[in-house]
Each structure stands twice: as structure tokens, then as C-alpha cells.
Short mmCIF file of C-alpha atoms in Angstrom, two decimals:
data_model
loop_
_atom_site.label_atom_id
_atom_site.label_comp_id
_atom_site.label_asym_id
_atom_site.label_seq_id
_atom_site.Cartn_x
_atom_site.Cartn_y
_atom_site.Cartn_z
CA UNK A 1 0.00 0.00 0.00
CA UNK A 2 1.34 3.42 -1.14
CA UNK A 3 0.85 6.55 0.91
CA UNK A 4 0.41 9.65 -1.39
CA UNK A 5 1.73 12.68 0.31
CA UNK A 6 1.60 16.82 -1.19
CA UNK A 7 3.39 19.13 0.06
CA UNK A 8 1.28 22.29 1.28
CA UNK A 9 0.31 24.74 -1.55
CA UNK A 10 0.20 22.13 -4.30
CA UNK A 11 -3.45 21.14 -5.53
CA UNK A 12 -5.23 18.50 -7.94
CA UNK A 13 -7.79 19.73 -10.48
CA UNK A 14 -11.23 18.35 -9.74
CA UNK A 15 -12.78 16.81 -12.67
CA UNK A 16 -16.12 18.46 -14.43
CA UNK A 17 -18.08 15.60 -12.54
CA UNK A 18 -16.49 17.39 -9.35
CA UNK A 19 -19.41 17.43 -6.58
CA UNK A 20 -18.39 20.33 -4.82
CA UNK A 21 -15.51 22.60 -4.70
CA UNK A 22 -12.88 22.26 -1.62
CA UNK A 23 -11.80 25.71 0.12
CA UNK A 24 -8.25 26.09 0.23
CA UNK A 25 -6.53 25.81 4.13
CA UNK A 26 -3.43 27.83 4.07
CA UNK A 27 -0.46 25.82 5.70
CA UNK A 28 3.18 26.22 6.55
CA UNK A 29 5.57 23.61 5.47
CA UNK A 30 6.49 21.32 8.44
CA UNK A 31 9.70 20.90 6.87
CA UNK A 32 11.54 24.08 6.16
CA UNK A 33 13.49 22.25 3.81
CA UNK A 34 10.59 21.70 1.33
CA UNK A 35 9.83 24.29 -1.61
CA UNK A 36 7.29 27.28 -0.77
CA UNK A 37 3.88 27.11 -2.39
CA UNK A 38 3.33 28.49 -5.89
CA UNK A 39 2.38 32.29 -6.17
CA UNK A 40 -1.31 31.16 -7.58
CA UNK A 41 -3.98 29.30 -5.46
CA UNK A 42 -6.72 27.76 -7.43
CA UNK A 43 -10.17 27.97 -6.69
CA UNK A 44 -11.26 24.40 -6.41
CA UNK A 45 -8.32 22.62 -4.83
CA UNK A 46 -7.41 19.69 -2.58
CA UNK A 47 -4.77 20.59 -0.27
CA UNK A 48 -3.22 18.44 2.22
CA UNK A 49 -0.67 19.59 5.00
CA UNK A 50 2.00 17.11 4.71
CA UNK A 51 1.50 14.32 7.50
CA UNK A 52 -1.88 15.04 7.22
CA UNK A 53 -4.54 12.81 4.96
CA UNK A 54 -7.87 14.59 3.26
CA UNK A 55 -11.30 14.72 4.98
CA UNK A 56 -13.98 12.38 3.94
CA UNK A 57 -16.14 15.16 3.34
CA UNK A 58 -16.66 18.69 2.32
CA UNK A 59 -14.38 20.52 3.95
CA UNK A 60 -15.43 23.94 6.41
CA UNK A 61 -12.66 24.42 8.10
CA UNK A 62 -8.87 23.42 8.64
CA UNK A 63 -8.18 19.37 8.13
CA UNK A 64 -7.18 18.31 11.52
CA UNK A 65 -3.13 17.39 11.25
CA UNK A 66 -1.46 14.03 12.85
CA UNK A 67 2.17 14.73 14.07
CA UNK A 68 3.68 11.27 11.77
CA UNK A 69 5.25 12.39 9.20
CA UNK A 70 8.86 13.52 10.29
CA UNK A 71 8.88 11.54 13.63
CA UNK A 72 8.01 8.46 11.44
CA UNK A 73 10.77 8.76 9.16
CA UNK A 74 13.60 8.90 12.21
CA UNK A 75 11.86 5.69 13.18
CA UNK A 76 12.20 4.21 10.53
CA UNK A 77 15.71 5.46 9.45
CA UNK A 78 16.84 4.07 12.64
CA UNK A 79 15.51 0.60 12.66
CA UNK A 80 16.41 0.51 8.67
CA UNK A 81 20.11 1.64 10.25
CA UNK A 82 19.73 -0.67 12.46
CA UNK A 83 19.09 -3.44 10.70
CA UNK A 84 21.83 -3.17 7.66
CA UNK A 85 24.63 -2.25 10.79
CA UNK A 86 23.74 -5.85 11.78
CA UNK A 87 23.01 -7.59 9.02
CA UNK A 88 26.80 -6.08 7.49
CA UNK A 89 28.46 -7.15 10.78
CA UNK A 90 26.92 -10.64 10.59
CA UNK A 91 27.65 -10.89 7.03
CA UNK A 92 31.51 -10.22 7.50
CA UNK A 93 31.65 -12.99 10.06
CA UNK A 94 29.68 -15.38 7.88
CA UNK A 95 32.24 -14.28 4.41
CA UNK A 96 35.53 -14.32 7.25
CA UNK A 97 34.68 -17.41 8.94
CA UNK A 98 36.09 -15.20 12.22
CA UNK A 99 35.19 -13.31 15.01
CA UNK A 100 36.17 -10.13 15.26
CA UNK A 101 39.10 -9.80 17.88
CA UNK A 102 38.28 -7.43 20.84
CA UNK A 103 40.73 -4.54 20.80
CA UNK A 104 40.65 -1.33 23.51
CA UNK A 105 39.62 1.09 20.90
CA UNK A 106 36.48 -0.82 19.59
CA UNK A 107 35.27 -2.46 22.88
CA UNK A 108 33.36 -1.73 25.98
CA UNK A 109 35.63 -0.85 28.97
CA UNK A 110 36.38 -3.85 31.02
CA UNK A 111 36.01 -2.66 34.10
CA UNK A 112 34.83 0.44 35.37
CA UNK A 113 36.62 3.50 35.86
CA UNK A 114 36.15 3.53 39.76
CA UNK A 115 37.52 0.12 39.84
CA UNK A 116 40.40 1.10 37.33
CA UNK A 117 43.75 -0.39 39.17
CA UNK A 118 41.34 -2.75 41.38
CA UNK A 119 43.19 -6.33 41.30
CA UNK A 120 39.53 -8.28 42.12
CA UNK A 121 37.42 -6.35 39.92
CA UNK A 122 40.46 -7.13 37.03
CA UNK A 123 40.91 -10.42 38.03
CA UNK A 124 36.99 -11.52 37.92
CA UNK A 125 36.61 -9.76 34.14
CA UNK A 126 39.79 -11.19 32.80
CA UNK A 127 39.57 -14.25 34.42
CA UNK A 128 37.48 -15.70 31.99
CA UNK A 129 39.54 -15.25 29.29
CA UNK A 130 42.70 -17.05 30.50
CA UNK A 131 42.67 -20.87 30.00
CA UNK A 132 44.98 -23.58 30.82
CA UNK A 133 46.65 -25.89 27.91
CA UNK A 134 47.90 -29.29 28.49
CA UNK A 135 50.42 -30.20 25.53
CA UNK A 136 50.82 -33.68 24.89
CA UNK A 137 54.79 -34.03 23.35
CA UNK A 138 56.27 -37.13 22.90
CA UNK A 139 59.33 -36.36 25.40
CA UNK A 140 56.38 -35.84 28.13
CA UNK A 141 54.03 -33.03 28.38
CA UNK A 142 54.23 -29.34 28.77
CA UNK A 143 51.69 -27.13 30.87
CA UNK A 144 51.35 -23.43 29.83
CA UNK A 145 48.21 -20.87 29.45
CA UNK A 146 46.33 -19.03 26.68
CA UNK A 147 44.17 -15.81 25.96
CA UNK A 148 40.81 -16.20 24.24
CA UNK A 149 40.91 -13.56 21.83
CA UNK A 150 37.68 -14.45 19.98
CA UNK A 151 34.23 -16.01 21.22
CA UNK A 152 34.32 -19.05 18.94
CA UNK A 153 37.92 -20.19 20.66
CA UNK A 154 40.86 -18.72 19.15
CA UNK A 155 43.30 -18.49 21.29
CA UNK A 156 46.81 -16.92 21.64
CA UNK A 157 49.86 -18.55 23.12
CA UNK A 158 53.60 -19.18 23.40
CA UNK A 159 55.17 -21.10 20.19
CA UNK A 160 57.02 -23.53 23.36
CA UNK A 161 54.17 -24.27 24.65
CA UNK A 162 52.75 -26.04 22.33
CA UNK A 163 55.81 -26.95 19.58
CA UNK A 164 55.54 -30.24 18.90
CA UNK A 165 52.81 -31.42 20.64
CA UNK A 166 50.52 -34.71 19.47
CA UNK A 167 47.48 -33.40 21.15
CA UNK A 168 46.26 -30.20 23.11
CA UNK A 169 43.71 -29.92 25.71
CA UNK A 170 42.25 -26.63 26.77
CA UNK A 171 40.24 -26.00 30.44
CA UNK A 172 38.39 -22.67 30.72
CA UNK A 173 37.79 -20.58 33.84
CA UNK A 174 34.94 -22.78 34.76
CA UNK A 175 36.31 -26.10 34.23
CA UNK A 176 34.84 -26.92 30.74
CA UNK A 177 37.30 -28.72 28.42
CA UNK A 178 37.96 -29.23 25.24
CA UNK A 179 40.64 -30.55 22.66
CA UNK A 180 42.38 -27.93 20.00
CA UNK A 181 44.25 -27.74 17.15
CA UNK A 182 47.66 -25.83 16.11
CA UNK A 183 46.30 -23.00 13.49
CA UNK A 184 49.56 -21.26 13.05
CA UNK A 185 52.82 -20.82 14.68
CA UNK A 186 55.73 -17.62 14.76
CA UNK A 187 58.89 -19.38 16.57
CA UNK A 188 60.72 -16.47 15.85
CA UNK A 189 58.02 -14.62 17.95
CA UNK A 190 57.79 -17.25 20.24
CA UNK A 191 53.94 -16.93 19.57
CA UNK A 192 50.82 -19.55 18.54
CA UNK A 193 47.38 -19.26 17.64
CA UNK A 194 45.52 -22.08 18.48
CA UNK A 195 41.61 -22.84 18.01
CA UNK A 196 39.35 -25.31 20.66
CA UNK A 197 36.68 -27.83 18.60
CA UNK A 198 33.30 -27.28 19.23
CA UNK A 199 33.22 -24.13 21.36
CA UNK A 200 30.94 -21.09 20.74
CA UNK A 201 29.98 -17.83 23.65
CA UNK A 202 33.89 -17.82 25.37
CA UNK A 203 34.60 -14.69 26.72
CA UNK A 204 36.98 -13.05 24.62
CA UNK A 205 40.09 -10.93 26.25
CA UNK A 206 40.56 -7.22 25.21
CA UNK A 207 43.84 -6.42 23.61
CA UNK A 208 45.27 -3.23 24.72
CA UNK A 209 48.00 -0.79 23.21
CA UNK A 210 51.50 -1.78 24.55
CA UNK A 211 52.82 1.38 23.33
CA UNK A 212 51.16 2.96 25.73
CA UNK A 213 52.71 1.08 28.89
CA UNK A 214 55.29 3.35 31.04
CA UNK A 215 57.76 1.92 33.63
CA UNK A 216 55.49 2.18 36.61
CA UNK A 217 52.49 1.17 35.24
CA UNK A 218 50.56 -1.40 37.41
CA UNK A 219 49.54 -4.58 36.01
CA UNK A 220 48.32 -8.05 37.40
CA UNK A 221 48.74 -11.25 35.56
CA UNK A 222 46.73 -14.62 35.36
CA UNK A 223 48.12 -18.31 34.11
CA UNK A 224 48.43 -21.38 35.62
CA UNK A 225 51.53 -21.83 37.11
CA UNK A 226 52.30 -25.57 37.93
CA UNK A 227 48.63 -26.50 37.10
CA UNK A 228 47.13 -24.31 39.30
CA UNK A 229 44.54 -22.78 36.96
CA UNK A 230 43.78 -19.20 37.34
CA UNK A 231 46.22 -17.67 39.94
CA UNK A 232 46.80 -14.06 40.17
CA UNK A 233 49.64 -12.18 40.68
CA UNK A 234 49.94 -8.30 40.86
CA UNK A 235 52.96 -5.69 40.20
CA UNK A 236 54.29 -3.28 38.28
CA UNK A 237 55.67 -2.81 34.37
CA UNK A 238 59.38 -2.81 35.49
CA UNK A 239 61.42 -1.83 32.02
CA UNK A 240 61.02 -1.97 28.51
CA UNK A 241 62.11 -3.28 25.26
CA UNK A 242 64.29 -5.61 27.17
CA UNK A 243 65.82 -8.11 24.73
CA UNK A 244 64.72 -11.72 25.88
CA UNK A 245 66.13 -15.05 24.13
CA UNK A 246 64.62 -18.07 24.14
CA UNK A 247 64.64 -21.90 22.17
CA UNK A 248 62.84 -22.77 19.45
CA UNK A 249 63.87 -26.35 19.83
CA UNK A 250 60.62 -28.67 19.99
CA UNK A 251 62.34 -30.82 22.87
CA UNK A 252 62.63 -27.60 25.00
CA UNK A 253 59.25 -26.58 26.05
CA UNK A 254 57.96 -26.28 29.48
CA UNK A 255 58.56 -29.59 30.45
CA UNK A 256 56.69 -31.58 33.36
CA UNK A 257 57.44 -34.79 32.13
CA UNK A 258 61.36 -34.52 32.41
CA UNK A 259 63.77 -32.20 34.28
CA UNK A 260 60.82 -29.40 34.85
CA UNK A 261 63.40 -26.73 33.39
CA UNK A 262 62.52 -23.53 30.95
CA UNK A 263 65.52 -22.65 29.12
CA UNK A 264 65.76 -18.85 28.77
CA UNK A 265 68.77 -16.38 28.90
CA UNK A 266 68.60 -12.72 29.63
CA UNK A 267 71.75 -10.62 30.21
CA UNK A 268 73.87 -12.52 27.96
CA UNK A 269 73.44 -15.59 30.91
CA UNK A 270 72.27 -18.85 30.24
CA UNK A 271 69.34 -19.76 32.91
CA UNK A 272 67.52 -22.57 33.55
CA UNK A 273 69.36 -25.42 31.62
CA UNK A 274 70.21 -25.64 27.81
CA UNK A 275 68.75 -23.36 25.20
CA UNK A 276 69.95 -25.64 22.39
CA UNK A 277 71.11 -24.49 19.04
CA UNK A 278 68.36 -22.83 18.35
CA UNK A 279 67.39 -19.64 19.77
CA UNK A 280 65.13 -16.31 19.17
CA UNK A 281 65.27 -12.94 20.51
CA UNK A 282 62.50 -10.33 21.01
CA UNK A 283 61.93 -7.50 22.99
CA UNK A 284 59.74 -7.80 26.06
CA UNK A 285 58.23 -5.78 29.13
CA UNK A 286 59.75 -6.57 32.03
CA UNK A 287 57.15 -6.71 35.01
CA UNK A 288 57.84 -8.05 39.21
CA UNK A 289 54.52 -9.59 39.14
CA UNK A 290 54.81 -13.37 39.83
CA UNK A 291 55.28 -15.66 37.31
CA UNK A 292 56.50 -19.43 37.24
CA UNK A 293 56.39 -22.49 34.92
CA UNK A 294 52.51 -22.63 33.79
CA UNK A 295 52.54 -19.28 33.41
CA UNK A 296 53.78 -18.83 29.54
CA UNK A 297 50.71 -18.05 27.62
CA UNK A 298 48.82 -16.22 30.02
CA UNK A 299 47.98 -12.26 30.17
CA UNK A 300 49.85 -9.40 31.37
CA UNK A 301 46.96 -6.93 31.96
CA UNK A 302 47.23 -2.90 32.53
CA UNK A 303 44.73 -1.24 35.38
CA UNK A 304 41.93 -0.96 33.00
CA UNK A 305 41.60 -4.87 32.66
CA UNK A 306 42.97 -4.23 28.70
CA UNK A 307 45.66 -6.90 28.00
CA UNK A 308 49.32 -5.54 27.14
CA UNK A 309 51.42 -8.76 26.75
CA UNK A 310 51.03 -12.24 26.44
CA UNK A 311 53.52 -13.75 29.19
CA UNK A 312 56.49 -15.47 28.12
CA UNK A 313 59.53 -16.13 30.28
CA UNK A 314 60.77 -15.88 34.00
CA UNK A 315 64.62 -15.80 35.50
CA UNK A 316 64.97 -18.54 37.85
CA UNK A 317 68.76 -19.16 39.11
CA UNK A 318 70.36 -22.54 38.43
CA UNK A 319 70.20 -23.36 41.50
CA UNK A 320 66.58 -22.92 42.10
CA UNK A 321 65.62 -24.87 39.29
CA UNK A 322 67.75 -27.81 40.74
CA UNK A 323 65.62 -27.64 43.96
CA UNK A 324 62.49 -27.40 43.88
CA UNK A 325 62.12 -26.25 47.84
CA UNK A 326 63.55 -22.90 46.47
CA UNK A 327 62.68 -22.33 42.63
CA UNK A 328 60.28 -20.10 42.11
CA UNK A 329 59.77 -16.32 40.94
CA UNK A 330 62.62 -13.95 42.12
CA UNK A 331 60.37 -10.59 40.45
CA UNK A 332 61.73 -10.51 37.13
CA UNK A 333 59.18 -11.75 34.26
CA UNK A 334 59.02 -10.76 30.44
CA UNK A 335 55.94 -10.64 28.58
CA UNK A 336 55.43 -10.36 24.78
CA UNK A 337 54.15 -6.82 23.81
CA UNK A 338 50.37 -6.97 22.71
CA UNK A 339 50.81 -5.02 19.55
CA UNK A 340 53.68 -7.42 18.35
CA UNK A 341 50.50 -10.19 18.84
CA UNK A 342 48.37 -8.05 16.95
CA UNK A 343 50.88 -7.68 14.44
CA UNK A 344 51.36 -10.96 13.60
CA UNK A 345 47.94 -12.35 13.61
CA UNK A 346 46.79 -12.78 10.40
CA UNK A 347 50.19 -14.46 9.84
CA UNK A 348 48.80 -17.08 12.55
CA UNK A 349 45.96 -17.37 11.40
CA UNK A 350 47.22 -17.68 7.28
CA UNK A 351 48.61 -21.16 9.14
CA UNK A 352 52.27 -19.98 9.24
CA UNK A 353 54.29 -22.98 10.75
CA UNK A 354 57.44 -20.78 10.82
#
């Protein structure tokens, strides 16, 4: 059904059959926008205000006028807007076959300003996010954590982690597992993507801007050091663009099934046992908050619950990692910047193997 709508001032000729003449109603445009009325007015005309519809009958007076026109137009423009917005967004994800990765610039802010630099309001938004991975290699098996970075299970973590691993098998937050697959993998970087079967509605982590982070900055992180899923640890962002170098080797992941060491050197020093032949370098934040074995994978997260760095590598003396009464975290942990993730995403998930 069409609507036919005049604008005030114009008129239709009545046909020589015409029953009666209508008297003309003077009426100012509701939209300023719309042309004035012609300089004539015709005797017998029909005029209709727009908005407004014709009386049934002779007209003797002014045709009574229903406020629709120009509010019913934003309504509709904005439900139309709506609508396409959606339907676009949706479309992208069905033509992509991904979710769009929460960033700090396009997302809703994790936690509220009043708790901005709160570790239990951080820790119970992020928490969600940060899963444990159980790599299956065939020297033994290496523990480590991951950042959901999309709500159908993508998920970033360290390249020694999960190098060489026969099988992978993910626990969430609230103790749901499931088994994943390598999608892509930067040794160089020492970064992964990998992506659970089957899962749909995770809670996806929001990545930050690590050029942002100043010396100073306060920060928290969450992992699962030694298998104990979802412990946080607070501190500070202690330096920058410190150079960290660590193997690429397959056999030297975190182990648990053999000596429990996690090569690494820092300094020029060798810690931790044998880096093997083959070794990468990248710069890192350096931060005091606790972080041991389990730990690789997991987020580094500013005060506003955005994270900045994807945890990577700890400094544990030699003789702390020969007994196990005293290893542990001595305050110096390196993290992988965010926007070096970001950076080489779409390499990740093109299936690099490098």
C-alpha cells in the first residue's frame, strides 16, 4: 500500500463531474526544507498539509493534522540503520569465517573507571579469558596458558608451549574442556594461535595498546603456574624493550614430564638449563609480578583490565631450578608486547608454521 503525500500549496484539479468545490486551508511547510507554495492558489483545490490525509467530506474548516510524518521517518531510518549495521556485521563474520578480535579502541571498557587499578574487579573480568593448555609431546608433556581472543575459541599462546605437541587440551575458567588444534605458529616470535573444537559464547580478552605502557604502570597477571589454573599475581611494568632469548627447539618446552626446566637467557646468561642451538630474541616488558612455569601463555593486563602482553619467560637461578624447595619467581618476568600479537595475527591465522 502506497501513501500519497503533497506538500502544502500544491493542488489537484477536480474533474467536471467534481461534486463540490474544496476551500483552500493555508499551511506552513512542516519541513523548512521543502519548496514554498506556488504564487497562484486555485479555486477548487485539494490541499493536504504534509502528515496530514484529506477529509472524507466537504471541507469547512482546517483538516485536523497528525504529528507522523517527520517523527516516522527517524523511526524508521533508525531501525532501517539498524538493521543493515547488523546484518553487514553478521555478514563479515559469515564471508571471514572469524570473530572479530576485541581490541581497547572498539570495545566496551572492562572494568569500570572507579575500579580502574582494582586487582579483584580485574581479576573476575579477565579471568574468563585465561585458559589452561595441556600439551601432549612425545618427550612428556608441557603445561602453559592461553588468551581467548575471539568467542568461537581462538586463542593466543607461546610457540614452546605447544611446539611439537601430538594433542592439546584446553580448560576454561569454569572447568569446561575441550581438545584444539595448532592454526599457526611464529617461533621467531615465540607466539601460537591455536583454536578449541566445538566451542561457541567464550569470553573473549581485550587487547590493549602496549605502546602505551610506562615503567610504573601497574599490572596483574593470570596463568596457571604448575597447574594451578587461574592464579593471580599483581605488580608493576618494570622496564622496557628488554631483549629476551629463548629456544625454538621442539624438545625444550615447558617440560613436566622430564627435568621441569625452561631454558631462557637474559643478560647474555644462560638460565635454567640448555637453550639448544636454536634460539630467538624479542623485545619484552619486564614486570615483578609473579610468574613461574605454567605461566607462559597467560595475560599481562594494565589497570583498565585491557591486556598488554602475552607472558612469556621468568629468571629462575640454576640453583633454584635444581631444587624445587627454592625455585620459584625472584620478580623478574618478560611478557610479549600486545601489539607485536596483533601484528602478527593474520600471519597465525594464514597457518604460518614458521
Amino acid at each position: 500500500m502506497t501513501e500519497s503525500i503533497r506538500r502544502s500549496g500544491e493542488f489537484e484539479h477536480e474533474g467536471p463531474q467534481g461534486a463540490y468545490a474544496r476551500q483552500h486551508v493555508h499551511s506552513t511547510p512542516v519541513n523548512p526544507e521543502w519548496p514554498p507554495p506556488p504564487p497562484y492558489e486555485p479555486a477548487a483545490a485539494t490541499v493536504t498539509a504534509p502528515g496530514t490525509e484529506p477529509a472524507a467530506g466537504p471541507a469547512t474548516g482546517t483538516a485536523e493534522r497528525r504529528p507522523r510524518g517527520p517523527m516516522a521517518l527517524l523511526t524508521a531510518v533508525a531501525i532501517v540503520a539498524a538493521a543493515v549495521g547488523g546484518g553487514t556485521a553478521y555478514a563479515f563474520q559469515e564471508l571471514t569465517g572469524k570473530d572479530t578480535v576485541a581490541s581497547a579502541g572498539t570495545t566496551t571498557t572492562v572494568v569500570p573507571s572507579s575500579k580502574r587499578g582494582d586487582v579483584a574487579a580485574i581479576a573476575s573480568a579477565v579471568s574468563p579469558s585465561v585458559v589452561e593448555i595441556q600439551a601432549t609431546l612425545g618427550h612428556g608433556s608441557s603445561t602453559g596458558s592461553g588468551v581467548i581472543i575471539t568467542s568461537g575459541g581462538e586463542i593466543v599462546t607461546n610457540n614452546h608451549v605447544v611446539a611439537g605437541a601430538s594433542s592439546i587440551k584446553v580448560r576454561t575458567s569454569n572447568d569446561k574442556s575441550y581438545t584444539a588444534d595448532v592454526v599457526g605458529t611464529d617461533s621467531s616470535k615465540d607466539l601460537a594461535l591455536i583454536k578449541l573444537r566445538g566451542a561457541s559464547g567464550l569470553t573473549p580478552a581485550a587487547l590493549g595498546d602496549s605502546s602505551d605502557v610506562q615503567v610504573g604502570d601497574s599490572v596483574i597477571a593470570i596463568g596457571s603456574p604448575e597447574g594451578l589454573t587461574g592464579t593471580v599475581t599483581s605488580g608493576i611494568v618494570s622496564a622496557l624493550d628488554r631483549d629476551v632469548t629463548v629456544s625454538t627447539d621442539e624438545s625444550q618446552g615447558q617440560g613436566q614430564g622430564d627435568d621441569g626446566q625452561w631454558p631462557f637467557q637474559f643478560g647474555g646468561r644462560q638460565f635454567n638449563g640448555d637453550t639448544g642451538s636454536s634460539t630467538t630474541t624479542y623485545k619484552a616488558l619486564q614486570t615483578d609480578a609473579s610468574l613461574n612455569p605454567g605461566n607462559s601463555g597467560g595475560a599481562l593486563i594494565d589497570a583498565s583490565g585491557h591486556v598488554i602482553g602475552i607472558n612469556s619467560a621468568m629468571y629462575s637461578s640454576s640453583s633454584q631450578a635444581s631444587s624445587s624447595s627454592d625455585a620459584g619467581s625472584v620478580g623478574l618476568g618478560f611478557a610479549i608486547p600486545v601489539d607485536t600479537v596483533k601484528s602478527d595475527l593474520a600471519k597465525l591465522r594464514a597457518g604460518s608454521t614458521s
